[in-house]
Short mmCIF file of C-alpha atoms in Angstrom, two decimals:
data_model
loop_
_atom_site.label_atom_id
_atom_site.label_comp_id
_atom_site.label_asym_id
_atom_site.label_seq_id
_atom_site.Cartn_x
_atom_site.Cartn_y
_atom_site.Cartn_z
CA MET A 153 21.26 17.45 -28.88
CA LEU A 154 19.16 20.39 -27.77
CA ILE A 155 15.49 19.81 -27.13
CA PRO A 156 13.09 22.72 -27.67
CA GLN A 157 11.12 23.77 -24.60
CA ALA A 158 13.28 21.65 -22.28
CA GLU A 159 12.28 23.76 -19.30
CA LYS A 160 8.62 23.16 -20.12
CA HIS A 161 9.19 19.39 -20.13
CA LYS A 162 10.98 19.69 -16.80
CA SER A 163 8.28 21.78 -15.12
CA ASP A 164 5.55 19.47 -16.45
CA ALA A 165 7.41 16.41 -15.15
CA ILE A 166 7.79 18.01 -11.71
CA ALA A 167 4.08 18.81 -11.59
CA LEU A 168 3.12 15.29 -12.68
CA TYR A 169 5.40 13.75 -10.06
CA LYS A 170 3.70 15.77 -7.32
CA GLN A 171 0.26 14.88 -8.67
CA ARG A 172 1.17 11.18 -8.68
CA LEU A 173 2.18 11.28 -5.01
CA ALA A 174 -1.10 12.99 -4.14
CA LEU A 175 -3.16 10.42 -6.05
CA LEU A 176 -1.40 7.46 -4.44
CA ALA A 177 -2.25 8.91 -1.01
CA GLU A 178 -5.98 9.23 -1.82
CA THR A 179 -8.44 6.59 -0.68
CA GLU A 180 -10.20 6.06 -4.02
CA VAL A 181 -8.47 6.65 -7.36
CA GLU A 182 -9.34 5.32 -10.81
CA ALA A 183 -6.43 3.24 -12.11
CA ARG A 184 -6.99 4.65 -15.60
CA ARG A 185 -6.53 8.20 -14.34
CA LEU A 186 -3.25 7.31 -12.66
CA ALA A 187 -2.07 5.35 -15.71
CA ASN A 188 -2.66 8.36 -17.98
CA LEU A 189 -0.68 10.57 -15.62
CA GLU A 190 2.21 8.08 -15.47
CA ARG A 191 2.26 7.79 -19.26
CA ARG A 192 2.72 11.54 -19.57
CA LEU A 193 5.37 11.55 -16.83
CA ARG A 194 7.35 8.84 -18.62
CA LEU A 195 7.16 10.80 -21.88
CA HIS A 196 8.61 13.93 -20.28
CA LEU A 197 11.33 11.89 -18.55
CA HIS A 198 12.22 10.26 -21.87
CA VAL A 199 12.56 13.61 -23.62
CA LEU A 200 14.65 15.06 -20.79
CA GLY A 201 16.82 11.94 -20.86
CA GLN A 202 18.02 12.89 -24.35
CA ILE A 203 19.49 16.19 -23.12
CA PRO A 204 23.24 16.10 -22.38
CA SER A 205 23.93 16.47 -18.66
CA SER A 206 25.95 19.60 -19.32
CA ALA A 207 22.70 21.34 -20.21
CA GLU A 208 21.63 21.16 -16.57
CA GLN A 209 22.54 24.59 -15.21
CA LYS A 210 22.47 23.91 -11.49
CA PRO A 211 22.14 20.84 -9.26
CA PRO A 212 18.61 20.22 -7.99
CA SER A 213 17.85 20.33 -4.29
CA GLN A 214 14.09 19.89 -3.81
CA GLU A 215 12.61 16.39 -3.88
CA ALA A 216 10.54 16.80 -7.04
CA ASP A 217 13.24 18.39 -9.23
CA THR A 218 15.85 15.95 -7.91
CA PHE A 219 13.53 13.10 -8.87
CA VAL A 220 13.07 14.47 -12.38
CA PHE A 221 16.80 15.11 -12.82
CA LEU A 222 17.72 11.56 -11.79
CA ALA A 223 14.73 9.69 -13.25
CA SER A 224 15.30 11.27 -16.66
CA GLY A 225 18.98 10.26 -16.57
CA LEU A 226 18.08 6.73 -15.50
CA SER A 227 15.60 6.62 -18.39
CA SER A 228 18.26 7.57 -20.95
CA ALA A 229 19.11 5.20 -23.78
CA ASN A 230 22.78 6.08 -23.27
CA ARG A 231 24.38 3.47 -21.01
CA GLN A 232 27.06 5.84 -19.73
CA THR A 233 24.45 8.42 -18.79
CA LYS A 234 22.44 5.79 -16.92
CA GLU A 235 25.49 4.55 -15.02
CA GLN A 236 26.63 8.07 -14.10
CA THR A 237 23.12 8.99 -12.97
CA PHE A 238 22.86 5.83 -10.87
CA SER A 239 26.17 6.67 -9.17
CA GLN A 240 24.95 10.21 -8.49
CA ALA A 241 21.70 8.91 -7.01
CA CYS A 242 23.61 6.58 -4.70
CA LYS A 243 25.92 9.40 -3.62
CA TRP A 244 23.02 11.68 -2.75
CA LEU A 245 21.33 8.85 -0.89
CA VAL A 246 24.45 8.34 1.23
CA ASP A 247 25.03 12.06 1.79
CA ASN A 248 21.50 12.29 3.26
CA GLY A 249 21.23 15.92 2.24
CA PRO A 250 18.33 17.78 0.62
CA GLU A 251 18.63 15.60 -2.50
CA ALA A 252 18.22 12.29 -0.64
CA ALA A 253 14.42 12.07 -0.84
CA GLY A 254 14.41 12.70 -4.59
CA ALA A 255 17.21 10.16 -5.09
CA TYR A 256 15.25 7.53 -3.18
CA ALA A 257 12.10 8.26 -5.20
CA ALA A 258 13.94 8.02 -8.54
CA LEU A 259 15.61 4.72 -7.65
CA ALA A 260 12.26 3.29 -6.51
CA TYR A 261 10.35 4.48 -9.57
CA ILE A 262 12.81 3.52 -12.31
CA SER A 263 14.30 0.41 -10.60
CA PRO A 264 17.61 0.67 -12.50
CA GLU A 265 20.01 -2.22 -12.95
CA ASP A 266 22.66 -2.54 -10.25
CA PRO A 267 25.24 -4.93 -11.77
CA ASP A 268 27.92 -4.07 -9.22
CA ASN A 269 25.55 -4.40 -6.23
CA ALA A 270 26.26 -0.82 -5.23
CA LEU A 271 23.18 -0.66 -3.00
CA THR A 272 24.27 -3.79 -1.15
CA SER A 273 27.66 -2.17 -0.54
CA ILE A 274 25.91 0.91 0.83
CA TYR A 275 23.88 -1.36 3.09
CA ARG A 276 27.03 -2.85 4.58
CA GLU A 277 28.80 0.47 5.02
CA GLN A 278 25.94 2.78 6.04
CA ALA A 279 24.05 1.34 9.01
CA LYS A 280 21.71 4.33 9.21
CA LEU A 281 20.44 3.66 5.68
CA ARG A 282 19.61 -0.01 6.16
CA PRO A 283 15.87 0.41 6.93
CA GLN A 284 15.52 2.76 3.98
CA LEU A 285 17.29 0.35 1.63
CA PHE A 286 14.98 -2.51 2.58
CA LYS A 287 12.02 -0.23 1.83
CA LEU A 288 13.64 0.69 -1.50
CA TRP A 289 14.22 -2.93 -2.47
CA ARG A 290 10.64 -3.69 -1.55
CA LYS A 291 9.33 -1.00 -3.88
CA GLN A 292 11.67 -2.19 -6.61
CA ARG A 293 10.38 -5.74 -6.10
CA SER A 294 14.02 -6.78 -6.04
CA GLN A 295 14.79 -10.51 -5.90
CA GLU A 296 18.54 -9.96 -5.88
CA VAL A 297 18.91 -9.11 -2.19
CA GLU A 298 21.17 -11.53 -0.37
CA PRO A 299 19.11 -13.72 2.00
CA GLY A 300 21.73 -13.22 4.69
CA LEU A 301 20.85 -9.53 4.93
CA ILE A 302 17.41 -10.38 6.26
CA ASN A 303 18.89 -12.67 8.90
CA ARG A 304 21.47 -10.12 9.99
CA ALA A 305 18.79 -7.44 10.19
CA GLU A 306 16.60 -9.57 12.45
CA LEU A 307 19.48 -10.07 14.88
CA GLN A 308 19.80 -6.34 15.40
CA ASN A 309 16.78 -6.35 17.65
CA ARG A 310 17.42 -2.93 19.11
CA ASP A 311 16.65 -1.28 15.79
CA HIS A 312 12.89 -1.68 15.37
CA ASP A 313 12.85 0.28 12.11
CA LEU A 314 15.39 -2.09 10.58
CA GLN A 315 13.60 -5.18 11.84
CA GLY A 316 10.26 -3.97 10.56
CA ALA A 317 11.64 -2.96 7.16
CA ALA A 318 13.45 -6.30 6.75
CA LEU A 319 10.32 -8.27 7.68
CA ALA A 320 8.13 -6.18 5.35
CA PHE A 321 10.55 -6.94 2.51
CA ALA A 322 10.69 -10.63 3.42
CA ALA A 323 6.89 -10.87 3.62
CA GLU A 324 6.61 -9.90 -0.05
CA ASN A 325 9.32 -12.36 -1.14
CA LYS A 326 7.97 -15.71 -2.31
CA GLN A 327 11.26 -17.41 -1.52
CA VAL A 328 10.98 -16.72 2.23
CA GLY A 329 9.20 -19.39 4.27
CA VAL A 330 6.83 -18.97 7.19
CA GLU A 331 9.40 -19.95 9.84
CA LEU A 332 11.08 -16.54 9.80
CA PHE A 333 7.82 -14.78 10.67
CA ARG A 334 6.50 -17.38 13.10
CA SER A 335 9.58 -16.98 15.26
CA TYR A 336 8.39 -13.47 16.14
CA TYR A 337 4.80 -14.22 17.12
CA LYS A 338 4.73 -17.84 18.29
CA GLY A 339 5.41 -16.76 21.88
CA LEU A 340 2.21 -14.71 21.98
CA THR A 341 0.02 -17.77 22.29
CA ALA A 342 2.20 -19.61 24.80
CA ALA A 343 0.89 -20.23 28.31
CA HIS A 344 3.45 -17.80 29.73
CA SER A 345 4.02 -15.43 26.84
CA ALA A 346 7.04 -13.20 26.90
CA LYS A 347 6.91 -9.51 26.17
CA PRO A 348 6.01 -9.19 22.48
CA PRO A 349 8.21 -7.41 19.96
CA ALA A 350 7.56 -3.77 19.14
CA LEU A 351 4.33 -3.11 17.23
CA GLU A 352 6.15 -2.03 14.05
CA VAL A 353 7.96 -5.39 14.09
CA MET A 354 5.05 -7.57 15.19
CA ALA A 355 2.64 -6.28 12.52
CA LYS A 356 5.09 -7.04 9.70
CA ALA A 357 5.78 -10.53 11.06
CA LEU A 358 2.07 -11.27 11.39
CA TRP A 359 1.42 -10.14 7.82
CA GLY A 360 4.14 -12.50 6.59
CA GLY A 361 2.52 -15.39 8.47
CA LEU A 362 -1.03 -14.56 7.43
CA LEU A 363 0.03 -14.23 3.81
CA ARG A 364 1.43 -17.76 3.96
CA GLY A 365 -1.68 -19.20 5.59
CA ASP A 366 -0.09 -19.98 8.94
CA VAL A 367 -2.82 -21.21 11.32
CA GLU A 368 -0.89 -19.80 14.27
CA ALA A 369 -0.94 -16.24 12.90
CA ALA A 370 -4.60 -15.31 13.54
CA PRO A 371 -4.59 -16.35 17.25
CA ALA A 372 -1.31 -14.48 17.66
CA LEU A 373 -2.86 -11.41 16.04
CA ARG A 374 -5.80 -11.48 18.44
CA ARG A 375 -3.39 -11.75 21.38
CA ALA A 376 -1.32 -8.85 20.04
CA VAL A 377 -4.50 -6.73 19.92
CA GLU A 378 -5.26 -7.64 23.55
CA LEU A 379 -1.76 -6.68 24.66
CA GLU A 380 -1.69 -3.30 22.91
CA SER A 381 -2.48 -0.79 25.63
CA ASP A 382 -2.61 2.29 23.41
CA PRO A 383 -5.83 2.36 21.32
CA SER A 384 -4.31 4.94 18.97
CA ARG A 385 -1.74 2.35 17.89
CA LEU A 386 -4.21 -0.42 17.10
CA GLY A 387 -4.91 0.59 13.51
CA GLU A 388 -2.22 -1.49 11.81
CA LEU A 389 -3.08 -4.65 13.75
CA LEU A 390 -6.82 -4.21 13.27
CA ARG A 391 -6.30 -3.75 9.54
CA LEU A 392 -4.75 -7.23 9.43
CA GLY A 393 -7.77 -8.60 11.30
CA ALA A 394 -10.12 -6.88 8.84
CA LEU A 395 -8.20 -8.20 5.84
CA ILE A 396 -8.61 -11.80 7.00
CA GLY A 397 -12.22 -11.23 8.13
CA ASP A 398 -11.54 -12.39 11.68
CA GLU A 399 -14.94 -12.70 13.36
CA LYS A 400 -13.48 -12.67 16.87
CA LEU A 401 -12.01 -9.22 16.29
CA LEU A 402 -15.27 -7.69 15.08
CA PRO A 403 -16.24 -6.27 18.52
CA VAL A 404 -12.85 -4.54 18.68
CA LEU A 405 -13.35 -3.18 15.17
CA ALA A 406 -16.76 -1.84 16.19
CA SER A 407 -15.26 -0.15 19.23
CA HIS A 408 -12.43 1.28 17.14
CA GLN A 409 -14.99 2.74 14.75
CA GLU A 410 -16.47 4.73 17.63
CA GLN A 411 -13.06 6.17 18.46
CA LYS A 412 -11.86 6.74 14.89
CA PRO A 413 -14.87 6.83 12.54
CA ALA A 414 -12.99 7.42 9.28
CA GLN A 415 -10.52 4.58 9.80
CA GLY A 416 -12.97 2.36 11.64
CA THR A 417 -15.68 2.32 8.98
CA ARG A 418 -13.03 1.57 6.36
CA LEU A 419 -11.84 -1.42 8.38
CA LEU A 420 -15.40 -2.68 8.78
CA ALA A 421 -15.78 -2.53 5.00
CA LEU A 422 -12.59 -4.57 4.61
CA HIS A 423 -13.98 -7.11 7.07
CA GLY A 424 -17.00 -7.51 4.81
CA SER A 425 -19.08 -9.78 7.05
CA ARG A 426 -22.84 -9.51 7.54
CA ALA A 427 -22.30 -8.21 11.05
CA ALA A 428 -19.88 -5.57 9.76
CA MET A 429 -22.43 -4.50 7.15
CA GLU A 430 -25.10 -4.07 9.82
CA ILE A 431 -22.77 -1.93 11.94
CA ILE A 432 -22.14 0.26 8.90
CA ILE A 433 -25.89 0.64 8.35
CA ASP A 434 -26.20 1.78 11.97
CA CYS A 435 -23.39 4.29 11.34
CA LEU A 436 -25.36 5.71 8.43
CA GLN A 437 -27.93 6.96 10.92
CA GLN A 438 -25.39 8.95 12.95
CA PRO A 439 -24.50 12.44 11.61
CA ALA A 440 -20.87 12.16 12.73
CA THR A 441 -20.28 8.88 10.92
CA ALA A 442 -22.80 8.88 8.05
CA ASP A 443 -20.48 10.14 5.31
CA TYR A 444 -17.70 7.73 6.28
CA ALA A 445 -20.18 4.88 6.38
CA ALA A 446 -21.48 5.80 2.92
CA LYS A 447 -17.98 5.23 1.49
CA ALA A 448 -17.81 1.86 3.24
CA TRP A 449 -21.26 1.05 1.85
CA GLN A 450 -20.06 1.66 -1.70
CA TRP A 451 -17.06 -0.63 -1.15
CA LEU A 452 -19.35 -3.43 0.04
CA THR A 453 -22.22 -3.04 -2.44
CA GLY A 454 -20.43 -1.67 -5.50
CA THR A 455 -22.85 1.24 -5.88
CA PRO A 456 -22.95 4.71 -4.30
CA LEU A 457 -25.64 5.37 -1.75
CA ALA A 458 -28.20 7.97 -2.76
CA GLY A 459 -28.43 11.16 -0.74
CA LYS A 460 -31.42 12.89 0.76
CA PRO A 461 -31.78 16.54 1.79
CA ARG A 462 -30.60 17.47 5.25
CA LEU A 463 -33.25 19.02 7.45
CA HIS A 464 -30.49 21.23 8.83
CA LEU A 465 -26.72 21.27 8.82
CA VAL A 466 -25.35 19.14 11.62
CA ASP A 467 -21.78 19.58 12.81
CA ASP A 468 -20.45 21.69 9.92
CA GLU A 469 -16.88 20.77 10.83
CA GLU A 470 -17.69 17.10 10.19
CA GLN A 471 -20.10 17.44 7.27
CA GLY A 472 -18.78 20.53 5.48
CA SER A 473 -21.26 22.46 3.37
CA SER A 474 -23.09 19.41 1.97
CA LYS A 475 -26.85 19.87 1.85
CA THR A 476 -27.54 16.15 1.56
CA ARG A 477 -26.90 13.17 3.79
CA PRO A 478 -26.68 9.46 2.97
CA ASP A 479 -30.11 7.84 2.78
CA HIS A 480 -29.93 5.21 5.49
CA GLU A 481 -33.55 4.18 4.88
CA ALA A 482 -32.61 3.22 1.31
CA ALA A 483 -29.58 1.31 2.65
CA THR A 484 -31.75 -0.59 5.11
CA ALA A 485 -34.24 -1.48 2.41
CA TRP A 486 -31.49 -2.65 0.06
CA TRP A 487 -29.98 -4.79 2.79
CA LEU A 488 -33.28 -6.48 3.67
CA GLU A 489 -33.74 -7.36 0.00
CA HIS A 490 -30.19 -8.55 -0.76
CA LYS A 491 -28.58 -9.85 2.43
CA GLU A 492 -29.45 -13.48 1.70
CA SER A 493 -27.80 -13.32 -1.74
CA VAL A 494 -24.41 -13.94 -0.15
CA PRO A 495 -24.34 -17.11 1.99
CA GLN A 496 -23.86 -16.79 5.72
CA GLY A 497 -20.19 -16.91 6.62
CA GLN A 498 -18.99 -15.38 3.36
CA ARG A 499 -17.78 -11.82 2.99
CA TRP A 500 -19.20 -9.00 0.88
CA PHE A 501 -17.33 -7.10 -1.83
CA ARG A 502 -18.96 -4.98 -4.54
CA GLY A 503 -22.37 -6.54 -4.01
CA LYS A 504 -21.19 -10.15 -4.26
CA ALA A 505 -19.30 -12.72 -2.26
CA LEU A 506 -15.63 -11.82 -1.91
CA ASP A 507 -13.63 -14.01 -4.30
CA ARG A 508 -10.46 -14.01 -6.36
CA GLN A 509 -12.16 -13.14 -9.66
CA GLY A 510 -13.90 -10.10 -8.23
CA LEU A 511 -10.68 -8.86 -6.68
CA LEU A 512 -8.77 -9.34 -9.95
CA SER A 513 -11.38 -7.27 -11.75
CA ALA A 514 -11.27 -4.53 -9.09
CA ALA A 515 -7.47 -4.49 -9.13
CA THR A 516 -7.55 -3.37 -12.76
CA THR A 517 -9.75 -0.36 -12.00
CA GLN A 518 -8.66 0.88 -8.56
CA ALA A 519 -5.48 2.58 -7.37
CA GLY A 520 -4.59 4.64 -4.31
CA GLN A 521 -5.25 3.22 -0.84
CA ALA A 522 -8.24 1.22 -2.13
CA GLY A 523 -5.91 -0.38 -4.66
CA ARG A 524 -3.55 -1.36 -1.86
CA ASP A 525 -6.42 -2.97 0.07
CA ILE A 526 -7.53 -4.90 -3.01
CA LEU A 527 -4.01 -6.19 -3.69
CA ASN A 528 -3.65 -7.31 -0.08
CA LEU A 529 -6.99 -9.14 -0.19
CA LEU A 530 -6.02 -10.72 -3.50
CA ALA A 531 -2.69 -11.89 -2.06
CA LEU A 532 -4.53 -13.55 0.82
CA GLN A 533 -6.89 -15.23 -1.63
CA THR A 534 -3.94 -16.40 -3.73
CA GLY A 535 -1.99 -17.57 -0.69
CA GLU A 536 1.33 -15.96 -1.55
CA PRO A 537 2.90 -12.59 -2.43
CA LEU A 538 1.73 -11.24 -5.77
CA GLY A 539 5.02 -9.72 -6.92
CA VAL A 540 3.56 -6.26 -7.42
CA SER A 541 3.81 -3.17 -5.24
CA PRO A 542 0.76 -0.95 -4.61
CA GLU A 543 3.00 1.95 -5.66
CA ALA A 544 4.14 0.32 -8.91
CA GLU A 545 3.40 2.03 -12.20
CA GLN A 546 0.00 1.02 -13.51
CA LEU A 547 1.45 -0.42 -16.73
CA SER A 548 3.60 -3.00 -14.92
CA ARG A 549 0.91 -3.55 -12.30
CA GLN A 550 -1.74 -4.32 -14.93
CA GLN A 551 0.61 -6.75 -16.67
CA ILE A 552 1.13 -8.71 -13.45
CA ILE A 553 -2.59 -8.73 -12.67
CA LYS A 554 -3.28 -10.00 -16.20
CA SER A 555 -0.78 -12.82 -15.73
CA LEU A 556 -2.42 -13.71 -12.39
CA ALA A 557 -5.83 -13.87 -14.08
CA GLN A 558 -4.47 -16.09 -16.85
CA ALA A 559 -2.81 -18.37 -14.30
CA GLY A 560 -6.16 -18.74 -12.54
CA GLN A 561 -7.86 -19.71 -15.83
CA ASN A 562 -5.12 -22.22 -16.63
CA PRO A 563 -4.07 -23.77 -13.32
CA GLN A 564 -1.06 -26.04 -13.21
CA PRO A 565 -1.94 -29.75 -13.21
#
């Protein structure tokens, strides 16, 4: 069957794929905007999936057109087409040529059936692809991965990428207990602690422990921060401290904000404590950090901070051509009026105390990096993995969030 304007559908799908990647990388994105884009992308992929493969004139090579070529085939209603496309995607993944990135993206986005466990066979035969396959299974939210693969991956302790990818996958799997993760960080709090694992391994293990409420994880995290000698590498560990609202790490977060204002103010917002809020208000008074702090302010209060005219442009490289600056006097006044509305010891989020219901509501409206933060906070509130990836399509993501909200309204006896 020939489809009119097939090339137009293809070019539109390529453009939408690129736009989706850009939106997911942004800090703040409306979930509705991303959902509309994904709906249009799926429509183009569906139409292209009806075109016989012989109509494709030349094999794709760039990531975006490879993605569209494979994702449309995987979306086809024809079983043979889907199976042939899946085999082609696996072949390109193994070949590790110019088509590999697009093949990976298509397999992650569509999450096709793998009845013959072809990806597991690739895992066994292609050692270099093992970290990538764990990352792929994580994005697919696959529950079919053999538990033994995680154990074998952890034994290969010379390959930090593989260890980290296996632990990241395991952390999001409800079937994996805390013991796996604790074995990596329990030595950090011993009287004579051994050399800790590599940062990329340690951070994933700590997240798995924190997500399962392990009381040993937070002290181990603080010790890992103390042992990290390179401040530029602290970001991932400090993000974990911010997510759990660790009060003892707040001075380190404040210091990190001075070194890396954009990242640091974001982490202070995630921390959400009164002390963090007051540091952010102080940052609003500094020209170099004011705009970053204004974004953190909106995260904490739920409303944008009004601007006031600049007396003169300060540090154009930092502030761009904006003729206004955040009104820190208004922020201070708001804080004096509202700071007692959230009890001492509780954390702020969108102008209220951080709680599960507020996070569920925010998870339906936010995507991008903010959406990832919200899902991580919600998982910590829930006490287990949510079963949804921050990069999942909004349709499936919203369905899972809805089921979580319903489960909260009707708890099991």
